[in-house]
C-alpha cells in the first residue's frame, strides 16, 4: 500500500458525495495503491450511512472506522492513522474546504526527499475575526516557541511518511502539533500553499475557544518535546534558582545584622527568603515525582485514546 488518506468525519453528510468524487478524480490518475480511511466521529446525521454505502461499493479503496460518540477530530485522526496501511499518510478534512486535487502536489514534494509536507491555506476562506486572525497569532507563537516555522499548523491537509508518525500518541487538540513532534525526531519538513474553499454544507465545529486550547496544548507539547524524558531539568532548575535566591537574601540579612545591627526578623526579606527556600525545595521534590511519572509513561503499555465501535471493510480477524 503506497498511500492512505485519513479523513475525520463529523456530521458531513451533504459533503460526502462531493468528497468521494473529488478523491477519485485526484487519486485514481496517480497510479498508486491507495486507500481512504474515513473515521466517523459519532456523527448524528446520515454520514455513517453514506460512508458505509461507499465502503461496500468500493471495498478495495474505502474503509470506515466508526465511533459510537464524538471523541473529537484529534481522536478521529489518531484512529484513522492506527487503521491505515500506507507508507504515506495524507490527512484531509471531510468538508471540502481542503481540495483533494492538492494531494499530488504534496506527494511530489515528499518525493523530493521530505518526510512531512504541510499544507498552507495561503488564501484562507474562514471568518477573519474568529478564525483567521487568532490562527495567525497562534501560528507565529507556535513557530517561535517550538522553533519549527510553519505558516499554518491548523491546516489538516498535510502529507506524512509513516515513520515520522510513529512513536507518539495524540491528545486534546494535538494533531496540529504533529510537525513539532516529527521535527523532534529529525523529520525534514516543508510547506506548500494549498487551495482552501468556504464551507458549502454543514457548519464549522469550532470557534474562538479553540485558540485557548491550542495555546494550552502548546505548553504541553513544548514541555514534552523538550523535557518529556527529563522533567527534573525544568522542576529542578526552577527549584535551584529559588534556593540560590533564598540563600543570597538570607546571607544579605545576616551580613546586615552583623555589621549594621539591623534585625533579621523585622525585614520582609526574611519571609521572602524563607518562602523561596520552601518553594525551591518543593520544586526539586516535584521534579523527582515527575521523573518517576516520566518513567512510568515511557515504559508502560501504550493505550489508545479512543474506542472503536465498528470497522467496515476490514478482514474478519480485525473486527
Ligand atoms: N471533525 C471531527 N470531529 C469533531 C470536529 C470536526 O471529525 O469533533 C472533522 C470535521 O467533520 C471536518 C474536520 O474535522 O472533516 C474539520 O472540522 P471543521 O471543518 O469543523 O473545522 P474548521 O475547518 O472550521 O477548522
Ligand atoms: Mg472545515
Short mmCIF file of C-alpha atoms and ligand atoms in Angstrom, two decimals:
data_model
loop_
_atom_site.label_atom_id
_atom_site.label_comp_id
_atom_site.label_asym_id
_atom_site.label_seq_id
_atom_site.Cartn_x
_atom_site.Cartn_y
_atom_site.Cartn_z
CA UNK A 1 0.00 0.00 0.00
CA UNK A 2 1.52 3.34 -1.05
CA UNK A 3 -0.96 5.94 0.11
CA UNK A 4 -3.54 6.19 2.89
CA UNK A 5 -5.90 9.13 3.09
CA UNK A 6 -7.18 9.65 6.63
CA UNK A 7 -10.37 11.68 6.88
CA UNK A 8 -12.23 12.61 10.09
CA UNK A 9 -15.97 12.97 9.56
CA UNK A 10 -18.42 14.61 11.94
CA UNK A 11 -21.84 15.50 10.54
CA UNK A 12 -20.75 15.98 6.94
CA UNK A 13 -23.47 14.05 5.09
CA UNK A 14 -24.01 16.65 2.33
CA UNK A 15 -20.29 16.94 1.67
CA UNK A 16 -19.54 13.25 1.32
CA UNK A 17 -20.73 12.64 -2.27
CA UNK A 18 -18.62 15.58 -3.48
CA UNK A 19 -15.70 14.40 -1.42
CA UNK A 20 -15.80 10.87 -2.88
CA UNK A 21 -15.87 12.31 -6.41
CA UNK A 22 -13.01 14.68 -5.72
CA UNK A 23 -10.90 11.94 -4.15
CA UNK A 24 -11.35 9.53 -7.05
CA UNK A 25 -10.56 12.31 -9.51
CA UNK A 26 -7.45 13.30 -7.63
CA UNK A 27 -6.03 9.91 -6.69
CA UNK A 28 -7.01 7.48 -9.46
CA UNK A 29 -4.69 9.05 -12.09
CA UNK A 30 -1.70 8.77 -9.75
CA UNK A 31 -1.36 5.03 -10.34
CA UNK A 32 -0.76 4.18 -6.72
CA UNK A 33 -2.05 1.50 -4.42
CA UNK A 34 -4.23 3.63 -2.20
CA UNK A 35 -6.93 3.52 0.44
CA UNK A 36 -9.10 6.13 2.13
CA UNK A 37 -9.85 5.60 5.81
CA UNK A 38 -12.90 7.55 6.89
CA UNK A 39 -13.38 7.91 10.62
CA UNK A 40 -16.95 8.63 11.60
CA UNK A 41 -16.57 10.64 14.80
CA UNK A 42 -20.03 9.89 16.23
CA UNK A 43 -21.96 11.83 13.59
CA UNK A 44 -25.64 12.39 14.34
CA UNK A 45 -26.65 12.77 10.71
CA UNK A 46 -26.52 10.25 7.87
CA UNK A 47 -22.73 10.40 7.44
CA UNK A 48 -22.17 6.83 8.61
CA UNK A 49 -24.79 5.52 6.18
CA UNK A 50 -23.13 7.43 3.32
CA UNK A 51 -19.69 6.15 4.24
CA UNK A 52 -20.87 2.56 4.70
CA UNK A 53 -22.53 2.59 1.31
CA UNK A 54 -19.35 3.77 -0.38
CA UNK A 55 -17.22 1.23 1.53
CA UNK A 56 -19.46 -1.57 0.31
CA UNK A 57 -19.40 -0.25 -3.24
CA UNK A 58 -15.59 0.07 -3.35
CA UNK A 59 -14.08 -2.21 -0.70
CA UNK A 60 -10.71 -2.07 -2.43
CA UNK A 61 -10.22 1.59 -1.59
CA UNK A 62 -12.68 2.74 1.03
CA UNK A 63 -12.64 1.77 4.70
CA UNK A 64 -14.65 3.14 7.56
CA UNK A 65 -13.92 3.28 11.27
CA UNK A 66 -16.84 4.46 13.34
CA UNK A 67 -17.02 5.83 16.89
CA UNK A 68 -20.14 5.44 18.97
CA UNK A 69 -19.86 9.02 20.22
CA UNK A 70 -17.97 12.17 19.30
CA UNK A 71 -14.37 11.84 20.50
CA UNK A 72 -13.07 14.90 18.64
CA UNK A 73 -11.08 15.47 15.48
CA UNK A 74 -7.74 14.53 17.00
CA UNK A 75 -9.03 11.17 18.25
CA UNK A 76 -10.60 10.52 14.86
CA UNK A 77 -7.30 11.26 13.13
CA UNK A 78 -5.41 9.02 15.57
CA UNK A 79 -7.83 6.15 14.92
CA UNK A 80 -7.51 6.63 11.17
CA UNK A 81 -3.72 6.54 11.34
CA UNK A 82 -3.82 3.40 13.51
CA UNK A 83 -6.03 1.66 10.96
CA UNK A 84 -4.10 2.77 7.89
CA UNK A 85 -1.54 0.72 5.98
CA UNK A 86 0.07 3.18 3.54
CA UNK A 87 3.71 4.19 3.59
CA UNK A 88 2.48 7.71 3.06
CA UNK A 89 -0.39 9.19 5.02
CA UNK A 90 -2.31 12.24 3.89
CA UNK A 91 -4.72 13.88 6.33
CA UNK A 92 -7.68 15.74 4.92
CA UNK A 93 -10.89 17.39 6.16
CA UNK A 94 -14.18 15.91 5.03
CA UNK A 95 -15.92 19.24 4.49
CA UNK A 96 -14.42 20.02 1.06
CA UNK A 97 -12.60 23.05 2.44
CA UNK A 98 -9.40 21.20 1.58
CA UNK A 99 -9.02 20.27 -2.07
CA UNK A 100 -8.09 16.63 -2.77
CA UNK A 101 -6.60 17.86 -6.05
CA UNK A 102 -3.70 19.23 -3.99
CA UNK A 103 -2.66 15.74 -2.88
CA UNK A 104 -0.48 15.26 -5.96
CA UNK A 105 1.49 18.38 -5.13
CA UNK A 106 2.10 17.17 -1.58
CA UNK A 107 3.26 13.77 -2.81
CA UNK A 108 5.62 15.37 -5.34
CA UNK A 109 7.19 17.34 -2.52
CA UNK A 110 7.62 14.17 -0.45
CA UNK A 111 9.40 12.65 -3.45
CA UNK A 112 11.91 15.47 -3.27
CA UNK A 113 13.03 13.90 -0.01
CA UNK A 114 10.87 15.49 2.64
CA UNK A 115 9.23 13.50 5.45
CA UNK A 116 6.39 15.88 6.08
CA UNK A 117 4.74 18.35 3.73
CA UNK A 118 2.46 20.84 5.41
CA UNK A 119 -0.43 22.45 3.55
CA UNK A 120 -0.68 26.21 3.95
CA UNK A 121 -4.07 27.82 3.39
CA UNK A 122 -2.48 30.94 1.98
CA UNK A 123 -5.84 32.27 0.92
CA UNK A 124 -7.99 31.05 3.76
CA UNK A 125 -11.77 31.32 3.42
CA UNK A 126 -12.94 31.36 7.02
CA UNK A 127 -14.24 34.06 9.35
CA UNK A 128 -11.49 36.69 9.62
CA UNK A 129 -12.16 37.71 13.23
CA UNK A 130 -12.94 34.45 14.98
CA UNK A 131 -10.71 32.13 12.93
CA UNK A 132 -8.08 33.67 10.65
CA UNK A 133 -6.66 36.30 12.98
CA UNK A 134 -6.39 34.08 16.10
CA UNK A 135 -4.89 31.41 13.89
CA UNK A 136 -2.24 33.81 12.60
CA UNK A 137 -1.27 34.73 16.14
CA UNK A 138 -1.23 31.07 17.21
CA UNK A 139 0.92 30.07 14.23
CA UNK A 140 3.53 32.74 14.96
CA UNK A 141 3.56 31.78 18.63
CA UNK A 142 3.92 28.06 17.93
CA UNK A 143 6.66 28.72 15.37
CA UNK A 144 8.51 30.93 17.83
CA UNK A 145 8.20 28.66 20.86
CA UNK A 146 8.94 25.37 19.11
CA UNK A 147 11.40 26.64 16.52
CA UNK A 148 9.50 24.76 13.78
CA UNK A 149 8.49 27.56 11.43
CA UNK A 150 5.23 26.88 9.60
CA UNK A 151 2.55 29.30 8.42
CA UNK A 152 -0.39 27.02 9.00
CA UNK A 153 -0.33 24.45 11.75
CA UNK A 154 -4.12 24.28 11.70
CA UNK A 155 -4.45 23.11 8.09
CA UNK A 156 -5.39 19.42 8.21
CA UNK A 157 -4.18 18.78 4.67
CA UNK A 158 -0.65 17.54 5.20
CA UNK A 159 1.33 14.55 3.95
CA UNK A 160 3.44 12.39 6.25
CA UNK A 161 5.81 9.49 5.85
CA UNK A 162 4.53 6.82 8.19
CA UNK A 163 7.72 6.56 10.22
CA UNK A 164 7.54 10.18 11.40
CA UNK A 165 4.08 9.49 12.81
CA UNK A 166 5.13 6.53 14.85
CA UNK A 167 6.17 6.74 18.46
CA UNK A 168 3.83 9.36 19.82
CA UNK A 169 0.19 9.48 20.80
CA UNK A 170 -2.18 12.34 20.13
CA UNK A 171 -4.24 14.01 22.85
CA UNK A 172 -6.55 17.03 23.13
CA UNK A 173 -6.34 19.19 20.01
CA UNK A 174 -2.87 17.99 19.29
CA UNK A 175 -3.00 16.70 15.74
CA UNK A 176 -1.84 20.16 14.68
CA UNK A 177 1.38 19.67 16.62
CA UNK A 178 2.49 16.56 14.72
CA UNK A 179 5.10 18.64 12.83
CA UNK A 180 6.66 19.64 16.15
CA UNK A 181 6.97 16.02 17.24
CA UNK A 182 8.12 14.99 13.79
CA UNK A 183 10.78 17.66 13.83
CA UNK A 184 11.91 16.45 17.26
CA UNK A 185 12.64 13.04 15.76
CA UNK A 186 14.54 14.62 12.89
CA UNK A 187 11.95 14.80 10.11
CA UNK A 188 12.62 17.05 7.11
CA UNK A 189 9.66 19.40 6.88
CA UNK A 190 8.46 21.79 4.21
CA UNK A 191 5.23 23.58 3.33
CA UNK A 192 3.29 24.30 0.15
CA UNK A 193 0.38 26.65 -0.46
CA UNK A 194 -2.87 24.73 -0.95
CA UNK A 195 -6.38 25.66 -2.03
CA UNK A 196 -9.00 26.48 0.53
CA UNK A 197 -12.70 26.80 -0.09
CA UNK A 198 -15.52 28.21 2.00
CA UNK A 199 -17.74 25.63 3.59
CA UNK A 200 -20.77 24.94 1.37
CA UNK A 201 -22.68 22.49 3.58
CA UNK A 202 -22.87 21.90 7.30
CA UNK A 203 -21.09 24.19 9.71
CA UNK A 204 -17.74 24.50 11.42
CA UNK A 205 -17.39 22.70 14.73
CA UNK A 206 -15.02 25.27 16.17
CA UNK A 207 -14.91 28.90 17.27
CA UNK A 208 -12.67 31.28 19.15
CA UNK A 209 -12.46 28.98 22.20
CA UNK A 210 -10.21 26.64 20.31
CA UNK A 211 -7.38 29.20 20.38
CA UNK A 212 -7.24 28.86 24.16
CA UNK A 213 -6.97 25.09 23.91
CA UNK A 214 -4.29 25.36 21.24
CA UNK A 215 -2.19 27.66 23.41
CA UNK A 216 -2.53 25.35 26.42
CA UNK A 217 -1.58 22.41 24.23
CA UNK A 218 1.46 24.38 23.12
CA UNK A 219 2.75 24.43 26.73
CA UNK A 220 2.32 20.67 26.93
CA UNK A 221 3.95 19.99 23.59
CA UNK A 222 6.90 22.26 24.30
CA UNK A 223 7.36 20.64 27.70
CA UNK A 224 7.02 17.08 26.39
CA UNK A 225 9.26 17.58 23.37
CA UNK A 226 11.97 19.43 25.27
CA UNK A 227 11.76 17.84 28.71
CA UNK A 228 9.37 14.87 28.48
CA UNK A 229 12.11 12.42 29.31
CA UNK A 230 13.94 14.77 31.71
CA UNK A 231 11.33 16.74 33.71
CA UNK A 232 13.77 17.22 36.58
CA UNK A 233 15.62 19.75 34.42
CA UNK A 234 12.61 22.08 34.50
CA UNK A 235 11.47 21.49 38.07
CA UNK A 236 14.94 21.06 39.50
CA UNK A 237 16.26 24.06 37.57
CA UNK A 238 13.49 26.31 38.87
CA UNK A 239 13.99 24.89 42.35
CA UNK A 240 17.73 25.55 42.34
CA UNK A 241 17.21 29.15 41.19
CA UNK A 242 14.76 29.72 44.04
CA UNK A 243 17.09 28.15 46.58
CA UNK A 244 20.03 30.25 45.38
CA UNK A 245 17.87 33.39 45.59
CA UNK A 246 16.80 32.47 49.13
CA UNK A 247 20.39 31.82 50.26
CA UNK A 248 21.51 35.18 48.85
CA UNK A 249 18.64 37.00 50.58
CA UNK A 250 19.27 35.34 53.92
CA UNK A 251 23.03 35.91 53.65
CA UNK A 252 22.36 39.58 53.00
CA UNK A 253 20.19 39.75 56.13
CA UNK A 254 22.86 38.07 58.25
CA UNK A 255 25.59 40.40 56.98
CA UNK A 256 23.34 43.38 57.67
CA UNK A 257 22.65 42.11 61.18
CA UNK A 258 26.36 41.67 61.96
CA UNK A 259 27.70 44.92 60.53
CA UNK A 260 24.76 47.33 60.82
CA UNK A 261 22.80 45.83 63.69
CA UNK A 262 19.55 45.67 61.66
CA UNK A 263 17.18 42.95 62.95
CA UNK A 264 16.71 39.93 60.72
CA UNK A 265 13.16 39.00 61.67
CA UNK A 266 11.76 42.51 61.20
CA UNK A 267 12.67 42.58 57.47
CA UNK A 268 10.17 41.40 54.83
CA UNK A 269 13.18 39.89 53.01
CA UNK A 270 13.27 37.28 55.73
CA UNK A 271 9.81 35.96 54.90
CA UNK A 272 10.50 36.18 51.19
CA UNK A 273 13.79 34.31 51.60
CA UNK A 274 12.16 31.54 53.62
CA UNK A 275 9.32 31.30 51.11
CA UNK A 276 11.75 31.00 48.20
CA UNK A 277 13.59 28.25 50.02
CA UNK A 278 10.44 26.22 50.69
CA UNK A 279 9.18 26.70 47.12
CA UNK A 280 12.55 25.74 45.69
CA UNK A 281 12.81 22.65 47.83
CA UNK A 282 9.26 21.61 46.87
CA UNK A 283 10.02 22.17 43.22
CA UNK A 284 13.02 19.85 43.33
CA UNK A 285 10.87 17.20 45.02
CA UNK A 286 8.14 17.64 42.38
CA UNK A 287 10.80 17.15 39.76
CA UNK A 288 11.63 13.80 41.29
CA UNK A 289 7.99 12.75 41.19
CA UNK A 290 7.83 13.91 37.58
CA UNK A 291 10.85 11.73 36.85
CA UNK A 292 9.01 8.73 38.25
CA UNK A 293 5.99 9.60 36.11
CA UNK A 294 8.12 10.01 33.02
CA UNK A 295 9.50 6.53 33.54
CA UNK A 296 6.03 5.05 34.01
CA UNK A 297 4.87 6.92 30.94
CA UNK A 298 7.67 5.74 28.72
CA UNK A 299 7.75 2.19 29.92
CA UNK A 300 4.09 1.33 30.41
CA UNK A 301 1.96 -0.20 27.68
CA UNK A 302 0.60 2.12 25.03
CA UNK A 303 -3.08 2.82 25.37
CA UNK A 304 -5.38 4.21 22.69
CA UNK A 305 -7.30 7.44 23.29
CA UNK A 306 -10.44 6.18 21.56
CA UNK A 307 -12.78 3.23 21.49
CA UNK A 308 -13.71 1.86 18.10
CA UNK A 309 -17.34 0.88 17.79
CA UNK A 310 -17.32 -0.70 14.33
CA UNK A 311 -14.93 -1.36 11.49
CA UNK A 312 -16.19 -1.74 7.95
CA UNK A 313 -14.20 -3.30 5.15
CA UNK A 314 -11.52 -4.85 7.36
CA UNK A 315 -10.61 -8.52 7.19
CA UNK A 316 -12.55 -10.61 9.75
CA UNK A 317 -9.62 -11.14 12.17
CA UNK A 318 -9.66 -7.41 12.89
CA UNK A 319 -13.34 -6.95 13.56
N1 LIG B 1 -14.37 16.86 12.86
C1 LIG B 1 -14.41 15.66 13.56
N2 LIG B 1 -14.76 15.67 14.88
C2 LIG B 1 -15.04 16.83 15.53
C3 LIG B 1 -14.96 18.05 14.84
C4 LIG B 1 -14.61 18.04 13.50
O1 LIG B 1 -14.14 14.61 12.99
O2 LIG B 1 -15.35 16.77 16.72
C5 LIG B 1 -14.00 16.86 11.42
C6 LIG B 1 -14.99 17.58 10.53
O3 LIG B 1 -16.00 16.71 10.08
C7 LIG B 1 -14.08 18.03 9.39
C8 LIG B 1 -12.75 18.31 10.08
O4 LIG B 1 -12.80 17.58 11.31
O5 LIG B 1 -13.88 16.99 8.45
C9 LIG B 1 -12.53 19.79 10.34
O6 LIG B 1 -13.63 20.34 11.04
P1 LIG B 1 -14.21 21.78 10.72
O7 LIG B 1 -14.43 21.94 9.26
O8 LIG B 1 -15.39 22.00 11.61
O9 LIG B 1 -13.01 22.70 11.19
P2 LIG B 1 -12.54 24.08 10.50
O10 LIG B 1 -12.29 23.79 9.05
O11 LIG B 1 -13.67 25.05 10.68
O12 LIG B 1 -11.31 24.44 11.25
MG1 LIG B 2 -13.57 23.00 7.77
#
